[in-house]
Amino acid sequence: MKILVTGAAGFIGYHLANYLSNQDNNTIYIADNFSRGKFDKDFKLLSKKRNVKVFKIDLLKNLNRLNNIKFDYV
């Protein structure tokens, strides 16, 4: 499944994305502008997983970067 998690650099979004990424059949797309969250040690480990793709993006301004991806869940 293709799953978009917004705000994954924050506490709740990180834990949700990390949990979902532990299931091999999921591909996790992380969209965050990192205005409040951190690219800390734990987030770096998450972003290196083969089924996780990170987009540093402000969805209010650049939503079209993700338009060509058909997500199963947001």
PDB file of C-alpha atoms in Angstrom:
ATOM      1  CA  MET A   1       0.000   0.000   0.000  1.00  0.00           C
ATOM      2  CA  LYS A   2       1.107   3.564  -0.646  1.00  0.00           C
ATOM      3  CA  ILE A   3       0.591   5.682   2.456  1.00  0.00           C
ATOM      4  CA  LEU A   4       1.170   9.435   2.795  1.00  0.00           C
ATOM      5  CA  VAL A   5       2.064  10.651   6.286  1.00  0.00           C
ATOM      6  CA  THR A   6       2.193  14.414   6.712  1.00  0.00           C
ATOM      7  CA  GLY A   7       4.073  16.005   9.577  1.00  0.00           C
ATOM      8  CA  ALA A   8       6.174  12.900  10.173  1.00  0.00           C
ATOM      9  CA  ALA A   9       9.049  14.902  11.666  1.00  0.00           C
ATOM     10  CA  GLY A  10       6.796  15.584  14.645  1.00  0.00           C
ATOM     11  CA  PHE A  11       6.088  13.216  17.525  1.00  0.00           C
ATOM     12  CA  ILE A  12       2.814  11.620  16.395  1.00  0.00           C
ATOM     13  CA  GLY A  13       3.629  11.562  12.689  1.00  0.00           C
ATOM     14  CA  TYR A  14       7.041  10.006  13.306  1.00  0.00           C
ATOM     15  CA  HIS A  15       5.647   7.175  15.412  1.00  0.00           C
ATOM     16  CA  LEU A  16       2.854   6.520  12.923  1.00  0.00           C
ATOM     17  CA  ALA A  17       5.260   6.442   9.963  1.00  0.00           C
ATOM     18  CA  ASN A  18       7.724   4.252  11.847  1.00  0.00           C
ATOM     19  CA  TYR A  19       4.985   1.761  12.790  1.00  0.00           C
ATOM     20  CA  LEU A  20       3.623   1.610   9.237  1.00  0.00           C
ATOM     21  CA  SER A  21       7.110   1.219   7.740  1.00  0.00           C
ATOM     22  CA  ASN A  22       7.658  -2.000   9.693  1.00  0.00           C
ATOM     23  CA  GLN A  23       5.196  -3.737   7.376  1.00  0.00           C
ATOM     24  CA  ASP A  24       7.082  -4.645   4.193  1.00  0.00           C
ATOM     25  CA  ASN A  25       4.068  -4.356   1.902  1.00  0.00           C
ATOM     26  CA  ASN A  26       3.730  -0.623   2.732  1.00  0.00           C
ATOM     27  CA  THR A  27       5.521   2.214   1.013  1.00  0.00           C
ATOM     28  CA  ILE A  28       5.519   5.263   3.261  1.00  0.00           C
ATOM     29  CA  TYR A  29       5.679   8.729   1.719  1.00  0.00           C
ATOM     30  CA  ILE A  30       6.604  11.378   4.261  1.00  0.00           C
ATOM     31  CA  ALA A  31       5.728  14.994   3.469  1.00  0.00           C
ATOM     32  CA  ASP A  32       6.989  17.586   5.941  1.00  0.00           C
ATOM     33  CA  ASN A  33       8.338  21.112   5.785  1.00  0.00           C
ATOM     34  CA  PHE A  34      10.369  20.550   8.995  1.00  0.00           C
ATOM     35  CA  SER A  35       9.269  23.899  10.415  1.00  0.00           C
ATOM     36  CA  ARG A  36       8.657  22.356  13.851  1.00  0.00           C
ATOM     37  CA  GLY A  37       9.964  18.831  13.573  1.00  0.00           C
ATOM     38  CA  LYS A  38      13.553  17.683  13.583  1.00  0.00           C
ATOM     39  CA  PHE A  39      15.703  15.615  11.282  1.00  0.00           C
ATOM     40  CA  ASP A  40      17.182  13.890  14.329  1.00  0.00           C
ATOM     41  CA  LYS A  41      18.908  10.509  14.726  1.00  0.00           C
ATOM     42  CA  ASP A  42      15.669   8.507  14.890  1.00  0.00           C
ATOM     43  CA  PHE A  43      14.153  10.268  11.882  1.00  0.00           C
ATOM     44  CA  LYS A  44      17.345   9.662   9.885  1.00  0.00           C
ATOM     45  CA  LEU A  45      17.065   5.924  10.613  1.00  0.00           C
ATOM     46  CA  LEU A  46      13.439   5.971   9.496  1.00  0.00           C
ATOM     47  CA  SER A  47      14.266   7.836   6.286  1.00  0.00           C
ATOM     48  CA  LYS A  48      16.923   5.246   5.359  1.00  0.00           C
ATOM     49  CA  LYS A  49      14.440   2.361   5.277  1.00  0.00           C
ATOM     50  CA  ARG A  50      13.953   1.024   1.763  1.00  0.00           C
ATOM     51  CA  ASN A  51      10.172   1.468   1.867  1.00  0.00           C
ATOM     52  CA  VAL A  52      10.239   5.111   3.083  1.00  0.00           C
ATOM     53  CA  LYS A  53      10.448   8.162   0.831  1.00  0.00           C
ATOM     54  CA  VAL A  54      10.881  11.628   2.347  1.00  0.00           C
ATOM     55  CA  PHE A  55       9.779  14.864   0.704  1.00  0.00           C
ATOM     56  CA  LYS A  56      10.795  18.162   2.263  1.00  0.00           C
ATOM     57  CA  ILE A  57       7.772  20.043   1.032  1.00  0.00           C
ATOM     58  CA  ASP A  58       5.243  22.649   2.075  1.00  0.00           C
ATOM     59  CA  LEU A  59       1.999  21.074   0.918  1.00  0.00           C
ATOM     60  CA  LEU A  60       0.228  24.430   0.844  1.00  0.00           C
ATOM     61  CA  LYS A  61       2.625  25.639  -1.853  1.00  0.00           C
ATOM     62  CA  ASN A  62       3.834  22.511  -3.687  1.00  0.00           C
ATOM     63  CA  LEU A  63       1.078  19.921  -3.649  1.00  0.00           C
ATOM     64  CA  ASN A  64       1.632  19.255  -7.353  1.00  0.00           C
ATOM     65  CA  ARG A  65       4.917  17.394  -6.563  1.00  0.00           C
ATOM     66  CA  LEU A  66       2.803  14.537  -5.196  1.00  0.00           C
ATOM     67  CA  ASN A  67      -0.031  14.630  -7.746  1.00  0.00           C
ATOM     68  CA  ASN A  68       1.272  11.727  -9.827  1.00  0.00           C
ATOM     69  CA  ILE A  69       1.261   9.299  -6.869  1.00  0.00           C
ATOM     70  CA  LYS A  70      -1.932   7.379  -6.176  1.00  0.00           C
ATOM     71  CA  PHE A  71      -2.100   6.926  -2.373  1.00  0.00           C
ATOM     72  CA  ASP A  72      -4.165   4.237  -0.713  1.00  0.00           C
ATOM     73  CA  TYR A  73      -4.246   6.131   2.596  1.00  0.00           C
ATOM     74  CA  VAL A  74      -3.418   9.621   3.800  1.00  0.00           C
TER      75      VAL A  74
END
